[in-house]
Short mmCIF file of C-alpha atoms and ligand atoms in Angstrom, two decimals:
data_model
loop_
_atom_site.label_atom_id
_atom_site.label_comp_id
_atom_site.label_asym_id
_atom_site.label_seq_id
_atom_site.Cartn_x
_atom_site.Cartn_y
_atom_site.Cartn_z
CA MET A 1 0.00 0.00 0.00
CA LYS A 2 1.33 3.44 -0.87
CA ILE A 3 1.17 5.52 2.30
CA LYS A 4 -0.42 8.95 1.93
CA ARG A 5 -1.43 9.98 5.41
CA ILE A 6 -0.32 8.75 8.81
CA GLY A 7 -1.34 9.65 12.37
CA ILE A 8 0.97 9.97 15.35
CA LEU A 9 0.43 10.49 19.07
CA THR A 10 2.39 10.61 22.32
CA GLY A 11 0.74 8.79 25.25
CA GLY A 12 1.37 8.17 28.95
CA GLY A 13 3.75 10.14 31.15
CA ASP A 14 6.00 12.47 29.21
CA CYS A 15 9.76 12.11 29.08
CA SER A 16 12.71 13.77 27.40
CA GLY A 17 13.09 12.78 23.75
CA LEU A 18 9.45 12.69 22.62
CA ASN A 19 9.96 15.74 20.42
CA ALA A 20 13.09 14.21 18.91
CA VAL A 21 11.01 11.23 17.68
CA LEU A 22 8.34 13.54 16.26
CA ARG A 23 10.93 15.69 14.53
CA THR A 24 12.66 12.87 12.67
CA PHE A 25 9.45 11.06 11.81
CA VAL A 26 7.69 14.13 10.45
CA LYS A 27 10.71 15.54 8.60
CA LYS A 28 11.41 12.24 6.85
CA ALA A 29 7.71 11.67 6.08
CA ILE A 30 7.19 15.10 4.54
CA HIS A 31 10.60 15.79 3.12
CA THR A 32 11.60 12.47 1.57
CA HIS A 33 8.27 10.75 0.97
CA GLY A 34 5.60 13.45 0.68
CA ILE A 35 3.46 11.78 3.36
CA GLU A 36 1.01 13.88 5.36
CA VAL A 37 1.30 13.56 9.14
CA ILE A 38 -1.63 14.11 11.50
CA GLY A 39 -0.58 14.69 15.12
CA PHE A 40 -3.28 13.78 17.66
CA LEU A 41 -3.33 16.05 20.70
CA ASP A 42 -3.05 14.82 24.29
CA GLY A 43 -2.49 11.14 23.57
CA TYR A 44 -5.51 8.92 23.01
CA GLU A 45 -7.81 11.77 24.01
CA GLY A 46 -7.12 13.38 20.63
CA LEU A 47 -7.92 10.15 18.81
CA VAL A 48 -11.23 9.69 20.64
CA LYS A 49 -12.25 13.36 20.49
CA ASN A 50 -10.94 14.08 17.01
CA LYS A 51 -8.45 16.70 18.24
CA TYR A 52 -5.48 16.90 15.95
CA LYS A 53 -3.10 19.11 14.07
CA LYS A 54 -1.58 18.57 10.65
CA LEU A 55 2.16 18.60 11.31
CA GLU A 56 4.33 20.68 9.00
CA ASN A 57 8.06 21.07 8.86
CA LYS A 58 7.85 24.33 10.82
CA ASP A 59 6.08 22.53 13.71
CA VAL A 60 8.96 20.14 14.25
CA SER A 61 11.82 22.46 13.47
CA GLY A 62 13.96 23.43 16.49
CA ILE A 63 12.36 20.92 18.87
CA LEU A 64 15.14 18.31 19.07
CA THR A 65 16.47 19.64 22.36
CA ILE A 66 13.16 20.56 23.97
CA GLY A 67 11.66 18.36 26.71
CA GLY A 68 8.01 17.31 26.90
CA THR A 69 5.91 16.81 23.77
CA ILE A 70 4.57 19.41 21.35
CA LEU A 71 1.46 17.23 20.95
CA GLY A 72 0.60 17.01 24.65
CA THR A 73 -0.03 13.69 26.36
CA SER A 74 -2.26 11.98 28.88
CA ASN A 75 -1.81 8.98 31.13
CA VAL A 76 -5.55 8.93 31.79
CA ALA A 77 -7.17 8.69 28.34
CA ASN A 78 -7.74 5.14 27.04
CA PRO A 79 -10.27 4.56 24.20
CA PHE A 80 -11.28 1.18 25.65
CA LYS A 81 -11.86 2.51 29.17
CA TYR A 82 -12.58 6.18 28.59
CA VAL A 83 -13.35 7.93 31.85
CA ILE A 84 -16.46 10.11 31.89
CA GLN A 85 -17.88 12.11 34.78
CA GLU A 86 -21.50 11.00 35.29
CA LYS A 87 -22.36 12.77 38.48
CA PRO A 88 -21.79 11.88 41.24
CA LYS A 89 -19.21 9.37 40.05
CA LEU A 90 -16.74 8.61 37.32
CA ILE A 91 -17.69 5.84 34.91
CA THR A 92 -15.73 4.25 32.08
CA LYS A 93 -17.02 3.70 28.55
CA ASP A 94 -15.58 1.78 25.62
CA LEU A 95 -15.09 4.51 22.99
CA SER A 96 -12.82 2.45 20.76
CA LYS A 97 -15.39 2.45 17.93
CA GLN A 98 -15.48 6.25 18.09
CA ALA A 99 -11.67 6.26 17.86
CA LEU A 100 -11.83 3.92 14.86
CA GLN A 101 -14.31 6.23 13.15
CA VAL A 102 -11.96 9.18 13.63
CA TYR A 103 -9.11 7.10 12.18
CA LYS A 104 -11.25 6.12 9.16
CA LYS A 105 -12.76 9.56 8.63
CA LEU A 106 -9.28 11.06 8.49
CA LYS A 107 -8.35 8.38 5.92
CA LEU A 108 -5.27 7.39 7.88
CA ASP A 109 -3.11 4.61 6.48
CA GLY A 110 -1.67 3.97 9.92
CA LEU A 111 -1.11 5.31 13.42
CA VAL A 112 2.19 5.59 15.30
CA CYS A 113 1.80 5.37 19.09
CA ILE A 114 4.77 6.60 21.14
CA GLY A 115 4.46 5.41 24.71
CA GLY A 116 5.18 3.06 27.56
CA ASP A 117 3.48 -0.20 28.47
CA GLY A 118 0.01 1.33 29.00
CA THR A 119 0.03 3.18 25.67
CA LEU A 120 1.48 0.21 23.79
CA SER A 121 -0.97 -2.29 25.32
CA THR A 122 -3.79 -0.03 24.13
CA ALA A 123 -2.07 0.29 20.75
CA TYR A 124 -2.10 -3.50 20.46
CA LYS A 125 -5.87 -3.51 21.08
CA LEU A 126 -6.33 -0.81 18.43
CA LEU A 127 -4.42 -3.06 16.02
CA GLN A 128 -6.89 -5.83 16.77
CA ILE A 129 -9.90 -3.64 15.93
CA GLY A 130 -8.44 -2.75 12.55
CA MET A 131 -5.94 0.11 12.82
CA ASN A 132 -2.48 -0.15 11.28
CA ILE A 133 -0.31 0.45 14.32
CA ILE A 134 3.41 1.05 14.87
CA GLY A 135 4.77 1.44 18.43
CA VAL A 136 7.73 3.47 19.67
CA PRO A 137 9.11 2.65 23.16
CA LYS A 138 9.20 5.61 25.51
CA THR A 139 9.58 5.73 29.28
CA ILE A 140 12.02 6.93 31.87
CA ASP A 141 11.38 3.62 33.68
CA ASN A 142 13.13 1.50 30.98
CA ASP A 143 10.70 -1.30 31.86
CA LEU A 144 9.53 -2.32 28.36
CA MET A 145 10.16 -5.86 27.19
CA HIS A 146 12.29 -6.76 24.17
CA THR A 147 14.14 -3.48 23.90
CA ASP A 148 17.53 -2.86 25.48
CA LYS A 149 16.54 0.72 26.14
CA THR A 150 13.64 3.13 26.03
CA PHE A 151 14.37 6.78 25.32
CA GLY A 152 14.00 9.10 28.31
CA PHE A 153 15.82 6.64 30.57
CA ASP A 154 19.33 8.06 30.09
CA THR A 155 18.10 11.59 30.80
CA ALA A 156 16.32 10.47 33.98
CA VAL A 157 19.47 8.63 35.11
CA SER A 158 21.57 11.68 34.38
CA VAL A 159 19.27 13.94 36.45
CA ALA A 160 19.25 11.44 39.32
CA ALA A 161 23.02 10.96 39.20
CA GLU A 162 23.58 14.71 39.33
CA ALA A 163 21.26 14.92 42.34
CA ILE A 164 23.22 12.14 44.07
CA ASP A 165 26.49 14.00 43.39
CA ARG A 166 25.04 17.10 45.03
CA LEU A 167 23.73 15.12 47.98
CA HIS A 168 27.17 13.60 48.53
CA THR A 169 28.81 16.88 49.46
CA THR A 170 26.09 17.95 51.86
CA ALA A 171 25.87 14.43 53.38
CA GLN A 172 29.62 14.47 53.92
CA SER A 173 29.63 17.90 55.52
CA HIS A 174 26.83 17.08 57.98
CA HIS A 175 27.65 13.39 58.57
CA ARG A 176 24.12 12.50 57.56
CA VAL A 177 22.25 9.66 55.96
CA MET A 178 20.80 11.04 52.74
CA ILE A 179 18.01 9.11 51.09
CA ILE A 180 17.04 9.83 47.51
CA GLU A 181 13.81 8.31 46.16
CA VAL A 182 13.74 7.94 42.39
CA MET A 183 10.96 6.92 39.99
CA GLY A 184 10.68 3.69 37.99
CA ARG A 185 7.35 2.14 39.05
CA TYR A 186 7.75 -1.60 39.62
CA ALA A 187 11.27 -1.78 38.17
CA GLY A 188 14.56 -0.60 39.66
CA TRP A 189 16.39 0.49 36.50
CA ILE A 190 16.67 4.19 37.39
CA ALA A 191 17.75 3.44 40.98
CA LEU A 192 20.35 0.91 39.86
CA TYR A 193 21.90 2.99 37.08
CA SER A 194 21.85 6.31 38.94
CA GLY A 195 23.00 4.57 42.11
CA VAL A 196 26.00 3.14 40.30
CA ALA A 197 26.72 6.39 38.42
CA GLY A 198 26.45 8.46 41.61
CA GLY A 199 28.30 6.01 43.85
CA GLY A 200 25.37 5.28 46.17
CA ASP A 201 26.28 3.23 49.27
CA ILE A 202 22.95 1.43 49.51
CA ILE A 203 20.70 0.81 46.50
CA LEU A 204 17.20 -0.51 47.05
CA ILE A 205 15.17 -1.83 44.12
CA PRO A 206 11.78 -3.58 43.86
CA GLU A 207 13.35 -6.75 42.50
CA ILE A 208 15.35 -7.28 45.74
CA PRO A 209 13.12 -6.76 48.80
CA TYR A 210 15.29 -5.31 51.57
CA LYS A 211 15.78 -6.17 55.25
CA MET A 212 16.02 -3.16 57.58
CA GLU A 213 18.57 -4.99 59.76
CA LYS A 214 20.91 -5.25 56.76
CA ILE A 215 20.62 -1.52 56.08
CA LEU A 216 21.46 -0.76 59.73
CA GLU A 217 24.40 -3.18 59.57
CA THR A 218 25.75 -1.35 56.52
CA LEU A 219 25.56 1.98 58.37
CA LYS A 220 27.54 0.50 61.27
CA TYR A 221 30.06 -1.08 58.92
CA ARG A 222 30.61 2.25 57.19
CA GLU A 223 31.14 3.88 60.58
CA ARG A 224 33.79 1.31 61.43
CA LEU A 225 35.52 2.26 58.18
CA GLY A 226 35.48 5.87 59.35
CA LYS A 227 32.74 6.96 56.94
CA LYS A 228 30.36 9.26 58.66
CA PHE A 229 27.77 9.62 55.94
CA THR A 230 25.72 7.26 53.78
CA ILE A 231 23.85 7.77 50.52
CA ILE A 232 20.81 5.54 49.99
CA VAL A 233 19.24 5.44 46.52
CA VAL A 234 15.78 3.92 46.70
CA ALA A 235 13.39 3.10 43.87
CA GLU A 236 9.81 4.23 44.50
CA GLY A 237 8.72 0.60 44.03
CA ALA A 238 11.17 -0.88 46.57
CA LYS A 239 9.67 -2.75 49.49
CA PRO A 240 10.79 -4.52 52.67
CA GLU A 241 10.96 -8.29 52.63
CA GLY A 242 7.48 -9.59 53.37
CA GLY A 243 6.13 -6.01 53.29
CA LYS A 244 4.05 -3.94 50.93
CA ILE A 245 4.89 -1.48 48.23
CA PHE A 246 4.32 2.20 49.17
CA VAL A 247 1.40 3.83 47.36
CA SER A 248 1.27 7.63 47.30
CA LYS A 249 -2.12 8.04 45.63
CA ILE A 250 -4.87 6.37 43.67
CA ILE A 251 -6.03 8.29 40.62
CA GLU A 252 -9.56 7.06 39.98
CA SER A 253 -9.70 8.51 36.50
CA SER A 254 -6.61 6.59 35.35
CA PRO A 255 -6.76 3.11 33.78
CA ASP A 256 -3.58 2.41 35.78
CA PRO A 257 -4.66 4.20 38.97
CA VAL A 258 -1.82 3.38 41.40
CA ARG A 259 0.94 5.96 41.89
CA LEU A 260 3.90 4.84 43.95
CA GLY A 261 5.85 6.85 46.51
CA GLY A 262 6.52 7.25 50.22
CA ILE A 263 9.26 4.66 50.71
CA GLY A 264 11.92 7.40 51.09
CA ILE A 265 10.11 9.11 53.96
CA HIS A 266 9.42 5.76 55.59
CA LEU A 267 13.10 4.78 55.42
CA GLY A 268 14.18 8.15 56.78
CA GLU A 269 11.92 7.80 59.84
CA GLU A 270 12.77 4.17 60.47
CA ILE A 271 16.54 4.53 60.03
CA GLY A 272 16.57 7.70 62.14
CA LYS A 273 14.70 5.98 64.95
CA ARG A 274 16.68 2.77 64.91
CA SER A 275 20.19 4.11 64.27
CA GLY A 276 20.01 7.47 65.99
CA LYS A 277 21.51 9.00 62.85
CA GLU A 278 20.34 12.20 61.29
CA CYS A 279 18.51 11.41 58.04
CA ARG A 280 17.24 13.62 55.25
CA VAL A 281 15.02 12.55 52.36
CA VAL A 282 14.83 13.90 48.81
CA VAL A 283 12.07 12.76 46.47
CA LEU A 284 13.26 13.57 42.97
CA GLY A 285 9.87 13.13 41.29
CA HIS A 286 9.04 14.67 37.94
CA LEU A 287 12.40 16.44 37.64
CA GLN A 288 13.47 13.11 36.13
CA ARG A 289 10.95 13.51 33.32
CA GLY A 290 11.38 17.15 32.41
CA GLY A 291 13.90 19.19 30.49
CA SER A 292 16.22 18.70 27.58
CA PRO A 293 17.19 15.13 26.63
CA VAL A 294 20.83 14.07 27.04
CA PRO A 295 22.63 13.42 23.71
CA SER A 296 22.19 9.63 23.87
CA ASP A 297 18.41 10.07 24.24
CA ARG A 298 18.35 12.57 21.36
CA ILE A 299 20.12 10.01 19.18
CA LEU A 300 18.02 7.02 20.29
CA ALA A 301 14.73 8.91 19.96
CA SER A 302 15.71 10.24 16.51
CA SER A 303 16.66 6.74 15.37
CA TYR A 304 13.36 5.35 16.65
CA GLY A 305 11.44 8.04 14.72
CA TYR A 306 13.39 7.25 11.56
CA GLU A 307 12.90 3.48 11.82
CA ALA A 308 9.22 3.86 12.73
CA LEU A 309 8.72 5.63 9.41
CA ASN A 310 10.64 2.88 7.62
CA LEU A 311 8.23 0.31 9.09
CA VAL A 312 5.31 2.45 7.90
CA LEU A 313 6.78 2.57 4.39
CA LYS A 314 7.16 -1.23 4.40
CA ASN A 315 3.57 -1.58 5.69
CA LYS A 316 4.99 -3.58 8.58
CA PHE A 317 2.22 -2.84 11.05
CA GLY A 318 1.70 -4.44 14.46
CA TYR A 319 5.33 -3.88 15.44
CA MET A 320 7.30 -1.71 17.84
CA VAL A 321 10.75 -0.41 17.00
CA ALA A 322 13.22 -1.74 19.57
CA LEU A 323 16.91 -1.47 20.36
CA GLN A 324 18.63 -4.85 20.44
CA ASN A 325 22.41 -5.22 20.43
CA ASN A 326 22.85 -1.67 19.11
CA LYS A 327 20.48 -2.22 16.18
CA ILE A 328 16.93 -0.98 15.77
CA VAL A 329 14.70 -3.94 15.00
CA PRO A 330 10.93 -4.55 14.80
CA VAL A 331 9.31 -6.55 17.62
CA SER A 332 5.70 -7.72 17.49
CA LEU A 333 3.41 -5.66 19.75
CA SER A 334 1.90 -8.95 20.94
CA LYS A 335 5.18 -9.66 22.75
CA ILE A 336 5.15 -6.33 24.58
CA ALA A 337 1.55 -5.68 25.57
CA GLY A 338 0.79 -6.18 29.25
CA LYS A 339 4.33 -7.12 30.31
CA ILE A 340 7.11 -5.28 32.07
CA LYS A 341 10.86 -5.88 32.20
CA PRO A 342 12.27 -6.09 35.74
CA VAL A 343 15.97 -5.76 36.54
CA PRO A 344 17.42 -9.31 36.57
CA ILE A 345 18.74 -9.94 40.06
CA ASP A 346 22.01 -11.24 38.61
CA HIS A 347 22.45 -8.05 36.52
CA GLU A 348 26.14 -7.27 35.99
CA LEU A 349 25.82 -3.86 37.68
CA ILE A 350 24.39 -5.52 40.78
CA GLN A 351 27.26 -7.99 40.86
CA MET A 352 29.83 -5.26 40.32
CA SER A 353 28.30 -3.10 43.04
CA LYS A 354 28.17 -5.94 45.52
CA GLY A 355 31.82 -6.64 44.70
CA ILE A 356 32.80 -3.16 45.87
CA GLY A 357 30.69 -3.23 49.02
CA VAL A 358 27.47 -1.55 47.91
CA SER A 359 24.54 -2.95 49.87
CA PHE A 360 21.20 -3.93 48.33
CA GLY A 361 19.67 -4.33 51.74
CA ILE A 362 19.99 -8.11 51.89
O1 F6P B 1 6.05 5.82 34.07
C1 F6P B 1 6.69 7.04 34.26
C2 F6P B 1 6.46 7.56 35.66
O2 F6P B 1 7.19 8.77 35.82
C3 F6P B 1 6.80 6.58 36.79
O3 F6P B 1 8.17 6.47 37.03
C4 F6P B 1 6.01 7.17 37.93
O4 F6P B 1 5.70 6.18 38.87
C5 F6P B 1 4.75 7.67 37.24
O5 F6P B 1 5.09 7.84 35.86
C6 F6P B 1 4.21 8.96 37.78
O6 F6P B 1 3.03 9.27 37.14
P1 F6P B 1 2.31 10.69 37.16
O7 F6P B 1 2.81 11.46 35.99
O8 F6P B 1 0.86 10.36 37.02
O9 F6P B 1 2.65 11.36 38.45
#
């Protein structure tokens, strides 16, 4: 099929590099192939509500280095479970047929969905109801299956590592325990990579439930070595052995309503009480998602945009572009939908860290 017009949207939580994907995709589509690109606004909301903008070269020019997404996004809108306020409560409706009508009315030959596991699981369902879908893996969490990396991850790690560097000097000066809580949902990728890059003394990730006694032992051990401060990097999804994950809020209107958070504060209180040490807690939050992408994310996101268009040109729908062994390859969306990629507990960075005395709380 000769492609004439293609839709694109950015869904889920934003991250650095979204605009880089849009830029490459749109420039190549218009410039080299004369394909029209329709950008849906605010993720799947635009697809359901027919809110879009025809993207021209001028719209994507100069956006490579800019964080966020020029299209807007939403981690609430889902065509299959669209949340509607029917007073007094929120109800969900299946508006996927409405989304399909919009797709058909606009005479789209395909739709590119840039997102994390929620967006891509929905994209897979849209494929099954008749849309020609291509996925692009985005998330700071790096928790998507079958890709070595998602764009946004390196930038988040870089922000977190810089924060750890800054905490080091103040922790040292005050002889304190500094705890930094980073994002990542149910996977510990950001905590592990930033913990290693920033030289964290204790790294706590969801994949390795911690024991408080082991954390306290590490503090004592460091004291015996003459080290008066400790940096703890904790993933928001980390939990004590036999204990529960910390939930910060439930967002009723979201198809994935649980938001994690609170472990940092909990650790600060518990460690302070049980060790008598002065603790301070920093929750890095959305700083990890905002701002300009680091060069490696600019390159990865641009390459994903380029290869996504190549899949469109080949009519290879139902696939996500993925990074495997330094090559961008197509992976069937059926292999990605509904799954997440945890950190393997024998990961080489965990082994290396353990080898130099970093504690994982076990
Ligand atoms: O998936 C990206 C992410 O930033 C997670 O790391 C975090 O748990 C969640 O999104 C926060 O979501 P929200 O933008 O709704 O606060």
